[in-house]
Coordinates of C-alpha atoms in Angstrom, one line a residue:
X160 CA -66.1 -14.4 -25.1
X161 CA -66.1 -18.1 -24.3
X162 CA -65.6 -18.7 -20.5
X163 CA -63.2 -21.7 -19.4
X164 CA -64.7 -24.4 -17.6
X165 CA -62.1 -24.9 -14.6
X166 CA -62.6 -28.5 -14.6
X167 CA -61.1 -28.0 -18.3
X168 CA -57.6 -26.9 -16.8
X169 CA -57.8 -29.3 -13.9
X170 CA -58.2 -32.3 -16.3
X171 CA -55.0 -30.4 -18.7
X172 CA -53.2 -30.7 -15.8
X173 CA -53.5 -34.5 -14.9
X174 CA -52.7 -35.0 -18.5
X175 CA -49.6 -33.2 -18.3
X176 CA -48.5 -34.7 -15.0
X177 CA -49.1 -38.1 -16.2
X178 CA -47.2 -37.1 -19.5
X179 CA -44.5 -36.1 -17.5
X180 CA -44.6 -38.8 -15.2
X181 CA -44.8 -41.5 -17.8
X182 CA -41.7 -39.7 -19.1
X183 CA -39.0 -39.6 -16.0
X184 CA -39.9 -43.8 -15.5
X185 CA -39.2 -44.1 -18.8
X186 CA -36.0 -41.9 -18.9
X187 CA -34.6 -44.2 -15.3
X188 CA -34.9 -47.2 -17.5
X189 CA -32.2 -45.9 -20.3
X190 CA -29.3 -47.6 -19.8
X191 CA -26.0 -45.2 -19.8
X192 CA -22.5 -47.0 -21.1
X193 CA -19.9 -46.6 -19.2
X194 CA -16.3 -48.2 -20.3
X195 CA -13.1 -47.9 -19.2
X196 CA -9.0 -48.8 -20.6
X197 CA -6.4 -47.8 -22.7
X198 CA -7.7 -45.7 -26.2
X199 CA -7.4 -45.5 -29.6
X200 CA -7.5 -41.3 -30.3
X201 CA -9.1 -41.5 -33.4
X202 CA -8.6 -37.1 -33.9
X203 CA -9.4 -34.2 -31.2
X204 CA -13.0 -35.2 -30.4
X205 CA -12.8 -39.3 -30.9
X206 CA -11.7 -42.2 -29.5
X207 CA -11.9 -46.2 -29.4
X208 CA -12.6 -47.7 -26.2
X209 CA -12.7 -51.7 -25.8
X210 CA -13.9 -51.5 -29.6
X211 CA -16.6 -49.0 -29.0
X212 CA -16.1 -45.8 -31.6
X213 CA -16.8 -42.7 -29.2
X214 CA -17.0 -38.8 -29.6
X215 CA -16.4 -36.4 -27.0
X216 CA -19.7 -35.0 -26.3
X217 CA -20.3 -31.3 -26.4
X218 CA -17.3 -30.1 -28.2
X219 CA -15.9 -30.2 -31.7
X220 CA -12.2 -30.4 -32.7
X221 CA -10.7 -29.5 -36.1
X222 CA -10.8 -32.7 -38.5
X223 CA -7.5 -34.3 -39.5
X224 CA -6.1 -32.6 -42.4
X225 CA -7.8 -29.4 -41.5
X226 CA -5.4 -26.6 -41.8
X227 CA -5.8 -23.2 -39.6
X228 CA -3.3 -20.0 -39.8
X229 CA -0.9 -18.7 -37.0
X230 CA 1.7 -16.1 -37.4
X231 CA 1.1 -16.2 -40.7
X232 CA 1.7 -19.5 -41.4
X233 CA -0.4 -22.6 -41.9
X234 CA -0.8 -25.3 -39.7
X235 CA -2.6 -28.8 -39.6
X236 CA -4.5 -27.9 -36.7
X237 CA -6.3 -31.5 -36.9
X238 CA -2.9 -33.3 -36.3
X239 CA -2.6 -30.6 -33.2
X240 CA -5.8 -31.2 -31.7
X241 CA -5.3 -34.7 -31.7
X242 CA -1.8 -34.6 -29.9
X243 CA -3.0 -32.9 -27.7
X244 CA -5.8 -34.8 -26.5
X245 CA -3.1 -37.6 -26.6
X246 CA -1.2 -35.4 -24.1
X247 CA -4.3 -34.9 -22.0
X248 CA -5.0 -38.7 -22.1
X249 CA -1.0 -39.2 -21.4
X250 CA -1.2 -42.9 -21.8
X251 CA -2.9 -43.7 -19.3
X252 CA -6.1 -45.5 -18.7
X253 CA -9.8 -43.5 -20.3
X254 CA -13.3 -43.5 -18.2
X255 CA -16.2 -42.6 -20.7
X256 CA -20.0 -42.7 -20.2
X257 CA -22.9 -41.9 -22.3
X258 CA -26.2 -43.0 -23.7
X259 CA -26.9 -41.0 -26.5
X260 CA -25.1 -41.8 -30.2
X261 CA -24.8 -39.3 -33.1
X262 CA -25.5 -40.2 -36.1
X263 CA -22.8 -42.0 -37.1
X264 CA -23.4 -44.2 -34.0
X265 CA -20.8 -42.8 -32.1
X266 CA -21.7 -43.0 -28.2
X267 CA -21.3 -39.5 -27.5
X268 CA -19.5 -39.3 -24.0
X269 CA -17.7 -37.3 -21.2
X270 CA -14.2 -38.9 -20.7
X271 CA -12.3 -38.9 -18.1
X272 CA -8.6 -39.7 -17.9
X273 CA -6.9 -39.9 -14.1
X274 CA -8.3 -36.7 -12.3
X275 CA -8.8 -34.6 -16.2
X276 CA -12.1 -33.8 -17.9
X277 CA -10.9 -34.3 -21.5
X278 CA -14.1 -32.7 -23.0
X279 CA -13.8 -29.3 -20.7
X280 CA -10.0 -29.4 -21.0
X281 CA -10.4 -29.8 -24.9
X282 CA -12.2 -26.8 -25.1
X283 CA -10.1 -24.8 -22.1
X284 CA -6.9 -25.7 -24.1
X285 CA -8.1 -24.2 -27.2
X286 CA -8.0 -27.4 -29.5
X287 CA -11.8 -27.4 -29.5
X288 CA -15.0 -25.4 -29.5
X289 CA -17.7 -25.9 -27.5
X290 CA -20.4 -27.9 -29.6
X291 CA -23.3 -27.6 -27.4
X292 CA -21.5 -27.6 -24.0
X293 CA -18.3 -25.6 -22.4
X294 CA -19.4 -22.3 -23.8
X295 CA -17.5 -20.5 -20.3
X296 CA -14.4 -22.2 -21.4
X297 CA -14.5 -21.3 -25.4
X298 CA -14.8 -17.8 -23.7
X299 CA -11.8 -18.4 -21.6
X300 CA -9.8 -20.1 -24.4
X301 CA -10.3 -17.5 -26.7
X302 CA -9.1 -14.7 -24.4
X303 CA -6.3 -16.4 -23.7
X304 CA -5.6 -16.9 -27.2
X305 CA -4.9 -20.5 -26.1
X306 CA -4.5 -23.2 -29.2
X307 CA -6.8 -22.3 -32.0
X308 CA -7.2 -18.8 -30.9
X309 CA -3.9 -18.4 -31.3
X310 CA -4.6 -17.4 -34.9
X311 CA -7.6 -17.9 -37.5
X312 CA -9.1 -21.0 -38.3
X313 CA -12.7 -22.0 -40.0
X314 CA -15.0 -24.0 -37.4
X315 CA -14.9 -27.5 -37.7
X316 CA -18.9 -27.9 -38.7
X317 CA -18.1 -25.5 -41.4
X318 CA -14.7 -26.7 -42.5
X319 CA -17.1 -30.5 -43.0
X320 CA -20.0 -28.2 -44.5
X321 CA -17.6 -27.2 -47.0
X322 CA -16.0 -30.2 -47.7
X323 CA -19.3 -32.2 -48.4
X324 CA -19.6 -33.7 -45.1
X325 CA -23.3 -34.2 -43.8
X326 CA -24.5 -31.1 -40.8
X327 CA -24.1 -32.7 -37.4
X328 CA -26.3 -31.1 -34.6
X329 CA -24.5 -29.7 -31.9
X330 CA -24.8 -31.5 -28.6
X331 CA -27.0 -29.5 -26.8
X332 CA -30.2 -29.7 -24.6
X333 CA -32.3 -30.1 -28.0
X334 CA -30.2 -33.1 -29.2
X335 CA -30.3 -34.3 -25.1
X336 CA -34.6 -34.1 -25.8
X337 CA -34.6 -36.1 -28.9
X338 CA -32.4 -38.9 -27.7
X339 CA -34.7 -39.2 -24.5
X340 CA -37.4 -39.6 -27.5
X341 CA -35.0 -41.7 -29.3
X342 CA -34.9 -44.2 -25.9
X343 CA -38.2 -44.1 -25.3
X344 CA -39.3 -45.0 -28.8
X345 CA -36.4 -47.1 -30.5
X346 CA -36.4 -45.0 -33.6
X347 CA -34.3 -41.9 -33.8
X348 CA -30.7 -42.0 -35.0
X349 CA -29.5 -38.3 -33.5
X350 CA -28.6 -35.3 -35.1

């Protein structure tokens, strides 16, 4: 058996903590967006702010024209999940910040609208899923039988999948990794 030279893991270990250092400079030099006015709500998880396309980062709302079933009748639960981020948003003014984009170069973002978490209250209301994020208020949601849960519906990714539409990766601490690469490099698009 081949003995390990202690100097060995001492010199692994600088190399790590320089990796590492190397990496939190790098990550306090990526520049997070932050915007604020009035909004364009695009459907339950997107918005246009001062011109900039958005998507609400860590959940996902049913698509427009996506129909789900309640008391045995059918619904276009896309039309509902956008009025009712309308509702949340209530005309007034929309805070947003983000650095990361999906791959339709969305900035993905956590909004704000007066004193309401739109991305946590999507999710708490039932008119999204947690994509990544919120998984504490899906569970809450769903127990409830608030919005969605009120009856069956097919999740958005799959309702997409089905439909043609390219796999999105949900917004999660994987995604949060790569687009840390992505800053640091200049050449990844997102999931």
């Amino acid at each position: 058996m081949l003995q390990r030279s202690p100097w060995l893991d001492v010199m692994l270990t600088l190399v790590i903590l320089a990796l590492l250092a190397a990496l939190v400079w790098r990550v306090g030099e990526i520049e997070s967006i932050t915007a604020t006015g009035a909004v364009q709500v695009v459907d339950g998880d997107s918005l246009v702010l001062n011109g900039m396309r958005l998507r609400l980062q860590g959940i996902d709302a049913p698509e427009l024209g996506q129909t789900c079933e309640r008391e045995g009748k059918v619904f276009d639960c896309g039309r509902a999940a956008r009025a009712k981020l309308r509702e949340l948003i209530g005309g007034g003014h929309v805070e947003c910040s983000g650095w990361q984009r999906d791959k339709y170069e969305r900035l993905l973002s956590s909004c704000t609208s007066r004193t309401v978490e739109l991305n946590r209250e999507m999710v708490l209301s039932g008119w999204a899923v947690a994509y990544g994020e919120f998984a504490a208020q899906e569970q809450a949601a769903r127990l409830a039988k608030r919005g969605l849960w009120q009856g069956q519906f097919e999740q958005p990714q799959q309702w997409r999948r089905m439909r043609g539409a390219l796999a999105e990766a949900p917004h999660d601490m994987w995604l949060t990794i790569m687009g840390l690469f992505a800053a640091m490099t200049g050449n990844w698009k997102g999931g």
